Coordinates of C-alpha atoms and ligand atoms in Angstrom, one line a residue:
M1 CA 6.1 42.5 1.1
S2 CA 4.4 45.6 -0.1
K3 CA 5.5 49.0 1.2
G4 CA 2.1 49.7 2.5
F5 CA 2.1 46.4 4.6
R6 CA 5.7 46.8 5.7
E7 CA 4.4 50.1 7.3
L8 CA 1.3 48.4 8.9
S9 CA 1.5 47.6 12.5
W10 CA -1.3 46.0 14.6
A11 CA -4.6 47.9 14.1
P12 CA -4.9 50.1 17.3
I13 CA -7.8 48.4 18.5
M14 CA -5.9 44.9 18.3
K15 CA -2.9 46.5 20.1
Y16 CA -5.2 47.0 23.2
F17 CA -6.9 43.7 23.0
I18 CA -3.2 41.9 22.8
R19 CA -2.4 44.3 26.2
I20 CA -5.6 43.2 27.8
E21 CA -5.4 39.5 27.1
E22 CA -1.8 39.6 28.7
A23 CA -3.0 41.0 31.7
V24 CA -6.1 38.9 32.2
K25 CA -3.6 36.0 32.1
E26 CA -1.9 37.2 35.1
F27 CA -5.1 38.4 36.8
K28 CA -6.4 35.7 39.2
G29 CA -9.7 36.9 40.1
G30 CA -11.7 37.2 36.9
V31 CA -11.8 40.3 34.8
V32 CA -15.0 42.1 34.2
N33 CA -15.0 42.3 30.3
L34 CA -16.0 46.0 29.3
A35 CA -13.9 45.7 26.1
S36 CA -15.5 43.2 23.9
G37 CA -17.0 44.0 20.6
S38 CA -18.2 40.3 20.4
P39 CA -21.5 39.5 21.6
D40 CA -22.6 36.7 24.1
V41 CA -23.7 34.2 21.7
V42 CA -27.6 33.8 21.5
P43 CA -28.0 30.9 19.0
R44 CA -28.2 27.4 21.1
P45 CA -25.6 24.7 19.5
E46 CA -28.5 22.4 18.9
E47 CA -30.3 25.0 16.7
V48 CA -26.9 25.6 14.8
M49 CA -26.6 21.7 14.4
D50 CA -30.1 21.2 13.1
A51 CA -29.3 24.2 10.5
I52 CA -26.0 22.2 9.5
S53 CA -27.9 19.0 9.0
D54 CA -30.7 20.7 7.2
V55 CA -28.6 22.2 4.6
A56 CA -26.2 19.1 4.4
S57 CA -29.2 17.0 3.6
R58 CA -31.1 19.3 1.2
Y59 CA -28.0 21.3 -0.5
W60 CA -25.3 19.1 -0.1
G61 CA -24.0 19.7 -3.9
E62 CA -24.0 23.5 -3.0
V63 CA -22.4 22.9 0.4
V64 CA -19.3 20.9 -1.0
S65 CA -19.0 23.5 -4.1
Y66 CA -17.4 26.8 -4.6
P67 CA -19.9 29.6 -3.8
P68 CA -21.1 31.4 -6.9
P69 CA -20.2 34.9 -7.4
G70 CA -21.7 37.2 -4.9
G71 CA -22.7 34.2 -3.0
P72 CA -25.6 31.7 -3.0
R73 CA -28.8 33.2 -4.6
R74 CA -31.1 31.6 -1.8
L75 CA -29.1 33.5 0.9
R76 CA -29.1 36.9 -1.0
D77 CA -32.8 36.8 -1.4
E78 CA -33.3 36.0 2.4
V79 CA -30.9 38.6 3.4
R80 CA -32.9 41.1 1.4
A81 CA -36.1 40.0 3.1
Y82 CA -34.4 40.0 6.5
L83 CA -33.2 43.8 5.9
A84 CA -36.7 44.8 4.3
S85 CA -38.0 43.6 7.5
Q86 CA -36.0 46.2 9.7
G87 CA -37.1 48.8 7.3
V88 CA -33.9 48.8 5.0
D89 CA -34.9 49.8 1.6
L90 CA -32.5 48.5 -1.1
G91 CA -34.3 49.6 -4.1
G92 CA -32.6 48.5 -7.4
M93 CA -29.3 47.6 -5.6
D94 CA -27.6 44.4 -5.7
L95 CA -27.0 42.5 -2.5
L96 CA -23.6 40.5 -2.3
V97 CA -22.5 38.3 0.4
F98 CA -19.2 38.3 2.0
S99 CA -17.1 36.4 4.8
G100 CA -17.5 39.2 7.4
S101 CA -17.9 42.9 6.9
M102 CA -14.0 43.2 7.0
H103 CA -13.8 41.0 4.1
A104 CA -16.7 43.3 2.3
L105 CA -14.7 46.4 3.1
N106 CA -11.5 44.9 1.7
V107 CA -13.1 43.9 -1.4
L108 CA -14.8 47.3 -2.0
S109 CA -11.5 48.8 -1.6
L110 CA -9.9 46.7 -4.0
A111 CA -12.9 47.5 -6.4
L112 CA -13.3 50.9 -5.9
I113 CA -10.3 52.7 -4.3
R114 CA -7.2 54.1 -6.5
A115 CA -3.8 55.3 -5.0
G116 CA -4.5 59.3 -4.3
D117 CA -8.3 59.2 -3.4
L118 CA -9.5 61.0 -0.5
I119 CA -11.8 59.1 2.0
A120 CA -13.8 61.3 4.6
S121 CA -14.7 59.5 7.7
E122 CA -16.3 60.2 11.0
N123 CA -13.8 60.7 13.7
P124 CA -13.9 58.8 16.1
T125 CA -14.9 55.7 14.4
F126 CA -14.2 51.9 13.9
T127 CA -10.7 52.6 12.7
D128 CA -10.0 49.1 11.4
S129 CA -12.5 49.5 8.5
L130 CA -10.4 52.3 6.9
I131 CA -7.2 50.2 6.9
P132 CA -7.9 48.3 3.5
M133 CA -8.5 51.9 2.0
K134 CA -5.3 53.3 3.1
L135 CA -3.5 49.9 1.9
H136 CA -5.0 50.9 -1.5
G137 CA -3.4 54.3 -1.3
A138 CA -6.3 56.5 0.0
S139 CA -5.7 59.2 2.3
V140 CA -8.4 59.7 5.1
R141 CA -9.8 63.1 6.1
P142 CA -11.3 62.9 9.7
I143 CA -14.7 64.7 10.2
A144 CA -15.2 65.3 13.9
L145 CA -18.4 63.2 15.2
T146 CA -20.0 65.2 18.1
P147 CA -23.1 64.6 20.0
S148 CA -24.8 67.3 17.6
G149 CA -23.5 65.3 14.4
L150 CA -20.6 65.5 12.0
E151 CA -19.0 68.8 12.4
G152 CA -18.3 70.7 9.2
L153 CA -19.7 67.9 7.1
A154 CA -20.3 70.1 4.0
R155 CA -16.8 71.2 3.8
G156 CA -15.5 67.9 5.0
V157 CA -16.8 66.1 1.9
E158 CA -15.4 68.4 -0.7
G159 CA -13.5 66.6 -3.2
V160 CA -14.0 63.2 -1.6
K161 CA -14.5 59.9 -3.4
A162 CA -16.3 58.3 -0.2
L163 CA -17.6 59.1 3.2
Y164 CA -17.3 56.2 5.8
V165 CA -19.9 56.2 8.6
V166 CA -21.2 53.9 11.4
P167 CA -24.6 55.7 12.0
T168 CA -26.3 53.3 14.2
A169 CA -25.2 52.5 17.6
N170 CA -21.8 53.7 16.6
N171 CA -18.6 51.8 17.3
P172 CA -17.2 53.4 19.6
T173 CA -19.6 56.2 20.6
G174 CA -22.8 54.3 20.9
M175 CA -24.3 57.4 18.9
T176 CA -27.1 57.0 16.5
Y177 CA -27.3 59.6 13.8
S178 CA -30.6 61.6 13.6
A179 CA -32.9 61.2 10.4
E180 CA -32.1 64.7 9.6
A181 CA -28.3 64.0 9.6
R182 CA -28.9 60.8 7.6
S183 CA -30.9 62.8 4.9
E184 CA -28.2 65.5 4.7
I185 CA -25.5 63.2 4.1
A186 CA -27.5 61.5 1.4
E187 CA -28.4 64.8 -0.3
L188 CA -24.5 65.9 0.0
S189 CA -23.5 62.6 -1.7
S190 CA -25.6 63.2 -4.9
E191 CA -24.8 67.1 -4.8
H192 CA -20.9 66.3 -4.6
D193 CA -21.1 63.0 -6.4
F194 CA -19.3 60.7 -3.6
L195 CA -20.1 57.4 -2.4
V196 CA -21.4 56.9 1.0
I197 CA -20.1 53.5 2.7
E198 CA -22.7 52.9 5.4
D199 CA -21.4 50.4 7.9
D200 CA -24.5 49.3 9.9
P201 CA -23.6 45.9 11.5
Y202 CA -25.4 47.1 14.9
R203 CA -28.9 48.1 13.2
A204 CA -30.8 45.0 14.7
L205 CA -29.4 45.6 17.9
A206 CA -30.4 49.3 18.1
S207 CA -33.7 50.6 20.0
T208 CA -35.9 52.1 17.1
P209 CA -33.2 53.6 14.9
P210 CA -34.1 56.0 12.3
P211 CA -34.1 54.6 8.6
P212 CA -30.6 53.8 7.3
I213 CA -28.9 56.5 5.0
V214 CA -29.1 54.2 1.9
N215 CA -33.1 54.7 2.2
Y216 CA -32.4 58.4 1.5
C217 CA -29.9 57.7 -1.3
R218 CA -32.0 57.8 -4.5
A219 CA -29.1 58.6 -6.8
H220 CA -27.1 55.3 -6.5
T221 CA -24.6 57.0 -4.1
C222 CA -24.6 54.5 -1.3
V223 CA -22.9 51.1 -0.3
Y224 CA -24.7 49.4 2.5
V225 CA -22.6 46.9 4.6
G226 CA -23.9 44.9 7.3
S227 CA -23.0 41.4 9.3
F228 CA -24.2 38.6 11.3
S229 CA -21.2 39.0 13.5
K230 CA -23.0 41.1 16.0
V231 CA -26.5 39.3 16.2
L232 CA -25.3 35.9 15.9
A233 CA -21.6 35.2 16.3
P234 CA -18.5 36.4 14.6
G235 CA -17.3 33.1 13.9
F236 CA -19.6 32.5 11.2
R237 CA -18.0 35.0 8.9
V238 CA -21.1 35.9 7.1
A239 CA -21.8 39.6 6.2
Y240 CA -23.2 41.5 3.2
A241 CA -23.1 44.5 1.1
A242 CA -25.7 46.2 -1.2
V243 CA -23.9 47.9 -4.1
P244 CA -25.4 50.2 -6.7
R245 CA -26.0 48.0 -9.8
E246 CA -23.5 49.4 -12.1
L247 CA -20.8 48.7 -9.5
S248 CA -21.8 45.1 -8.8
E249 CA -19.8 43.5 -11.5
V250 CA -16.6 45.1 -10.6
V251 CA -17.3 44.3 -6.8
M252 CA -18.1 40.7 -7.7
K253 CA -14.9 40.3 -9.7
A254 CA -12.8 41.8 -6.8
S255 CA -14.5 39.2 -4.7
E256 CA -13.6 36.4 -6.9
V257 CA -9.8 37.3 -6.3
S258 CA -10.0 36.2 -2.7
L259 CA -12.9 33.7 -3.0
A260 CA -13.2 33.7 0.8
L261 CA -16.8 32.9 1.3
S262 CA -17.7 29.5 2.8
S263 CA -20.8 27.8 1.1
L264 CA -21.3 25.9 4.3
A265 CA -21.4 29.0 6.5
S266 CA -23.6 30.9 4.1
L267 CA -26.0 28.1 3.8
V268 CA -26.3 27.7 7.5
I269 CA -27.1 31.5 7.8
Y270 CA -29.6 30.8 5.2
A271 CA -31.2 28.2 7.1
L272 CA -31.3 30.1 10.5
L273 CA -32.9 33.1 8.4
R274 CA -35.5 30.7 6.9
K275 CA -36.6 29.2 10.2
G276 CA -37.1 32.9 11.6
L277 CA -34.4 32.3 14.2
V278 CA -32.4 35.1 13.2
A279 CA -35.3 37.5 13.8
R280 CA -35.6 35.9 17.2
Y281 CA -32.0 36.2 18.0
A282 CA -32.0 39.8 17.2
A283 CA -35.0 40.6 19.4
E284 CA -33.2 38.7 22.3
G285 CA -30.1 40.4 21.6
R286 CA -31.5 43.9 21.5
R287 CA -33.5 43.4 24.7
R288 CA -30.2 42.2 26.4
C289 CA -28.4 45.4 25.1
E290 CA -31.1 47.4 26.5
L291 CA -31.0 46.0 30.0
R292 CA -27.3 46.0 30.2
L293 CA -26.8 49.6 28.7
K294 CA -29.3 50.5 31.4
A295 CA -27.1 49.0 34.0
L296 CA -24.0 50.7 32.7
V297 CA -25.5 54.2 32.3
D298 CA -26.9 53.8 36.0
A299 CA -23.7 52.7 37.2
L300 CA -21.6 55.5 35.6
R301 CA -24.1 57.8 37.2
D302 CA -23.7 56.4 40.6
Y303 CA -20.1 55.6 40.6
M304 CA -18.2 57.9 38.3
P305 CA -18.9 61.5 39.4
Y306 CA -16.8 62.9 36.7
A307 CA -17.6 60.8 33.9
A308 CA -19.6 62.7 31.2
L309 CA -21.3 60.3 28.8
W310 CA -20.6 61.6 25.5
A311 CA -24.0 60.3 24.1
E312 CA -26.7 58.4 25.8
P313 CA -26.6 55.1 23.8
R314 CA -29.9 53.7 22.2
G315 CA -29.2 50.0 21.8
G316 CA -26.0 48.3 20.5
F317 CA -22.8 47.5 22.8
Y318 CA -20.9 50.7 23.5
A319 CA -20.9 54.0 25.6
F320 CA -18.2 56.3 25.3
I321 CA -17.1 58.4 28.3
K322 CA -14.8 61.1 28.9
V323 CA -13.2 61.8 32.1
P324 CA -11.9 65.6 31.5
G325 CA -8.1 65.7 32.5
V326 CA -7.6 62.0 33.1
N327 CA -5.6 59.9 30.6
M328 CA -7.8 56.8 30.0
D329 CA -5.0 55.0 28.5
K330 CA -2.9 55.2 31.6
V331 CA -5.8 54.2 33.5
L332 CA -6.0 50.9 31.7
D333 CA -3.1 49.1 33.6
E334 CA -4.7 50.3 36.9
A335 CA -8.0 49.1 35.8
L336 CA -6.7 45.9 34.9
R337 CA -5.1 45.4 38.1
R338 CA -8.4 46.1 39.7
G339 CA -10.2 43.5 37.4
V340 CA -11.9 45.3 34.7
S341 CA -10.9 45.7 31.0
Y342 CA -12.2 48.4 28.4
V343 CA -10.7 50.0 25.3
P344 CA -9.2 53.4 25.7
G345 CA -10.7 56.1 23.2
P346 CA -7.4 56.7 21.4
A347 CA -7.7 53.4 19.4
F348 CA -10.7 54.9 17.7
Y349 CA -9.4 58.4 16.4
L350 CA -7.9 59.0 13.0
D351 CA -6.1 61.9 14.3
S352 CA -5.8 64.1 17.5
P353 CA -6.7 61.4 19.8
D354 CA -8.7 62.5 22.8
L355 CA -6.8 60.6 25.8
S356 CA -9.6 61.4 28.3
T357 CA -11.9 59.0 26.4
A358 CA -12.7 55.4 26.6
R359 CA -15.2 52.7 24.9
L360 CA -17.1 50.7 27.4
S361 CA -18.9 47.6 26.0
I362 CA -21.7 45.5 27.5
A363 CA -21.5 43.1 24.6
K364 CA -20.2 40.0 27.1
T365 CA -21.1 41.2 30.4
R366 CA -24.4 40.8 32.4
E367 CA -25.9 43.6 34.6
D368 CA -24.1 42.7 38.1
D369 CA -21.0 42.3 36.7
I370 CA -21.2 45.6 34.9
V371 CA -21.8 47.5 38.0
R372 CA -19.0 45.7 39.6
G373 CA -16.7 46.7 36.6
V374 CA -17.8 50.3 36.7
K375 CA -17.0 50.3 40.5
A376 CA -13.5 49.2 39.8
L377 CA -13.0 51.5 36.9
S378 CA -14.1 54.7 39.1
E379 CA -11.4 53.4 41.6
A380 CA -8.8 53.2 38.7
V381 CA -9.5 56.4 37.4
K382 CA -9.4 58.1 41.0
S383 CA -5.9 56.5 41.3
V384 CA -4.5 58.1 38.3
A385 CA -6.4 61.4 38.3
P386 CA -3.8 64.4 38.9
G387 CA -5.9 65.7 41.7
P388 CA -9.1 64.7 43.8
I389 CA -12.1 64.4 41.6
T390 CA -14.8 63.2 44.1
Ligands
PLP1 C1 -18.6 49.0 12.7 C2 -18.1 47.7 12.4 N1 -17.8 47.3 11.3 C3 -17.3 46.1 10.9 C4 -16.8 45.2 11.9 C5 -16.5 43.9 11.7 O1 -17.3 43.0 11.7 P1 -17.3 41.6 10.8 O2 -17.1 40.7 11.8 O3 -18.7 41.3 10.1 O4 -16.0 41.6 10.0 C6 -17.2 45.8 13.2 C7 -16.8 44.7 14.4 O5 -16.5 45.2 15.4 C8 -17.7 46.9 13.5 O6 -18.1 47.4 14.9

């Protein structure tokens, strides 16, 4: 076993999911899920079955073969058109298909990261994404993500090889970076010659987001990563990354090492895109997110007197709350006993975790259950708070 892997424990987010799953088994009354990063699935089984039989009859040879390097050309072209319809301008970049964006990030790390590289990252963030870079010997410099943006960004990116950000409906904060912040990142990347790794799986579920950072990067300084996990379902394991043309060969070669892409899954996504179904699922999903986030924010206002919303979410799955003076990791056990789950904020910090924070997700939960969950959470917070907080 490699040294890096020996030292790797479960990713912090997964540790909480294991703890939640165990408690949920014990709890008889049904737990309100404010923890999930996976969506309520919009596609209907018969639509997926149609897509499967469609690709099996038309492209059987491709379905049963290894996928070509970079993924099936027909899917790559269709994804490009899908992204263009959302205002994502990939210019002359190459778009490659992967088996989930975690696979894309693994391959990118294999292709681009060397031991000793320094990577800057927003903090808090989706910490899982940085694990492959660390395994390849990179160290990570956190840059604080605050409601007014990335603090000390210009200093933070000095000497780095890459900057990792989730700028749209951020996981975990729900924040969406402003157009100005995006353009500043793009400018700094060409000035200081680092690569922006823009991880953007929630764009289709965000309410009128600004253009992606890649649109501002005219000097081949961005890798744009996206996924169908949040719009369709994570089980398909189909995602994509657009890379500057000069990097595409090395990234394709790195991808061939694992050859993880499923031809069947890729072509099913192709068929769903061709039929315009993915656009319909995205619109349905977005509407659902808006209604549920509104229910969440209203319930927090009504039942969590001391909860400060870090940022008003504009779509996607998440809101990040801070309850000053209260340890939200400790609150989790009480919350689970009262029938609600969530992920404590420390799972998302690269250093100095703020224990008083928590990620609440609406991905799998309807409005009335969200209200029930927030009420239970409020009771749990009060039971753990050191003094009266109402
Ligand atoms: C920001 C971010 N990146 C990547 C992923 C992983 O997505 P995939 O299922 O495509 O591997 C997630 C899932 O939660 C995420 O939130």
